[in-house]
Amino acid sequence: MKDAYQRRRTKARVEKSARLKKLPVITLEFAKKVIEDETGAPVELGGTGTVPPSGTVPFRRTQRRS
């Protein structure tokens, strides 16, 4: 349960930080920095080919609905 909680909390922190900085796309470098700040541990990326070479996550942040 703790891992799922940590994952949700960290995801929310990444998204909130991106919103506050008004980033149109959350890059891998940005997410990695926020994740490391939140968890206090270095991020180890697993697998290959999961992230485009440009370092951007293949999902764009959408506008919140009211």
PDB file of C-alpha atoms in Angstrom:
ATOM      1  CA  MET A   1       0.000   0.000   0.000  1.00  0.00           C
ATOM      2  CA  LYS A   2       2.811   2.411   0.816  1.00  0.00           C
ATOM      3  CA  ASP A   3       4.312   2.079  -2.678  1.00  0.00           C
ATOM      4  CA  ALA A   4       1.005   2.877  -4.374  1.00  0.00           C
ATOM      5  CA  TYR A   5       0.559   5.891  -2.113  1.00  0.00           C
ATOM      6  CA  GLN A   6       4.082   7.133  -2.871  1.00  0.00           C
ATOM      7  CA  ARG A   7       3.500   6.680  -6.616  1.00  0.00           C
ATOM      8  CA  ARG A   8       0.245   8.692  -6.576  1.00  0.00           C
ATOM      9  CA  ARG A   9       1.765  11.412  -4.423  1.00  0.00           C
ATOM     10  CA  THR A  10       4.836  11.734  -6.631  1.00  0.00           C
ATOM     11  CA  LYS A  11       2.755  11.789  -9.816  1.00  0.00           C
ATOM     12  CA  ALA A  12       0.606  14.554  -8.361  1.00  0.00           C
ATOM     13  CA  ARG A  13       3.728  16.541  -7.384  1.00  0.00           C
ATOM     14  CA  VAL A  14       5.175  16.233 -10.907  1.00  0.00           C
ATOM     15  CA  GLU A  15       1.916  17.362 -12.489  1.00  0.00           C
ATOM     16  CA  LYS A  16       1.462  20.236 -10.040  1.00  0.00           C
ATOM     17  CA  SER A  17       5.033  21.452 -10.543  1.00  0.00           C
ATOM     18  CA  ALA A  18       4.535  21.364 -14.319  1.00  0.00           C
ATOM     19  CA  ARG A  19       1.269  23.310 -13.992  1.00  0.00           C
ATOM     20  CA  LEU A  20       2.868  25.961 -11.795  1.00  0.00           C
ATOM     21  CA  LYS A  21       5.711  26.404 -14.290  1.00  0.00           C
ATOM     22  CA  LYS A  22       3.163  26.361 -17.149  1.00  0.00           C
ATOM     23  CA  LEU A  23       5.048  23.651 -19.034  1.00  0.00           C
ATOM     24  CA  PRO A  24       3.229  22.387 -22.129  1.00  0.00           C
ATOM     25  CA  VAL A  25       5.085  19.037 -21.950  1.00  0.00           C
ATOM     26  CA  ILE A  26       6.575  17.229 -18.971  1.00  0.00           C
ATOM     27  CA  THR A  27      10.081  16.185 -19.950  1.00  0.00           C
ATOM     28  CA  LEU A  28      11.913  13.206 -18.547  1.00  0.00           C
ATOM     29  CA  GLU A  29      14.545  15.453 -16.977  1.00  0.00           C
ATOM     30  CA  PHE A  30      11.913  17.584 -15.249  1.00  0.00           C
ATOM     31  CA  ALA A  31      10.003  14.557 -13.931  1.00  0.00           C
ATOM     32  CA  LYS A  32      13.225  12.881 -12.789  1.00  0.00           C
ATOM     33  CA  LYS A  33      14.255  15.947 -10.777  1.00  0.00           C
ATOM     34  CA  VAL A  34      10.860  16.244  -9.081  1.00  0.00           C
ATOM     35  CA  ILE A  35      10.754  12.494  -8.357  1.00  0.00           C
ATOM     36  CA  GLU A  36      14.227  12.547  -6.831  1.00  0.00           C
ATOM     37  CA  ASP A  37      13.301  15.568  -4.705  1.00  0.00           C
ATOM     38  CA  GLU A  38      10.099  13.861  -3.539  1.00  0.00           C
ATOM     39  CA  THR A  39      11.488  10.406  -2.790  1.00  0.00           C
ATOM     40  CA  GLY A  40      15.031  11.333  -1.804  1.00  0.00           C
ATOM     41  CA  ALA A  41      16.402   8.494  -3.917  1.00  0.00           C
ATOM     42  CA  PRO A  42      17.958   8.514  -7.399  1.00  0.00           C
ATOM     43  CA  VAL A  43      15.664   7.424 -10.220  1.00  0.00           C
ATOM     44  CA  GLU A  44      16.678   4.324 -12.140  1.00  0.00           C
ATOM     45  CA  LEU A  45      14.952   4.014 -15.490  1.00  0.00           C
ATOM     46  CA  GLY A  46      14.198   0.460 -16.530  1.00  0.00           C
ATOM     47  CA  GLY A  47      13.820  -0.903 -20.026  1.00  0.00           C
ATOM     48  CA  THR A  48      14.848   0.598 -23.318  1.00  0.00           C
ATOM     49  CA  GLY A  49      12.817   2.324 -25.958  1.00  0.00           C
ATOM     50  CA  THR A  50      10.139   3.452 -23.511  1.00  0.00           C
ATOM     51  CA  VAL A  51      11.010   7.144 -23.832  1.00  0.00           C
ATOM     52  CA  PRO A  52      11.592   8.985 -27.122  1.00  0.00           C
ATOM     53  CA  PRO A  53      15.212  10.065 -27.735  1.00  0.00           C
ATOM     54  CA  SER A  54      14.320  13.713 -27.237  1.00  0.00           C
ATOM     55  CA  GLY A  55      13.688  12.970 -23.562  1.00  0.00           C
ATOM     56  CA  THR A  56      10.044  13.984 -23.619  1.00  0.00           C
ATOM     57  CA  VAL A  57       7.285  11.843 -22.218  1.00  0.00           C
ATOM     58  CA  PRO A  58       4.894  10.929 -25.059  1.00  0.00           C
ATOM     59  CA  PHE A  59       1.887  12.431 -23.276  1.00  0.00           C
ATOM     60  CA  ARG A  60       0.899  16.051 -23.268  1.00  0.00           C
ATOM     61  CA  ARG A  61      -0.641  17.626 -20.210  1.00  0.00           C
ATOM     62  CA  THR A  62      -4.275  18.513 -20.805  1.00  0.00           C
ATOM     63  CA  GLN A  63      -6.220  21.431 -19.414  1.00  0.00           C
ATOM     64  CA  ARG A  64      -8.198  20.790 -16.258  1.00  0.00           C
ATOM     65  CA  ARG A  65     -11.939  20.724 -16.573  1.00  0.00           C
ATOM     66  CA  SER A  66     -13.954  22.969 -14.317  1.00  0.00           C
TER      67      SER A  66
END
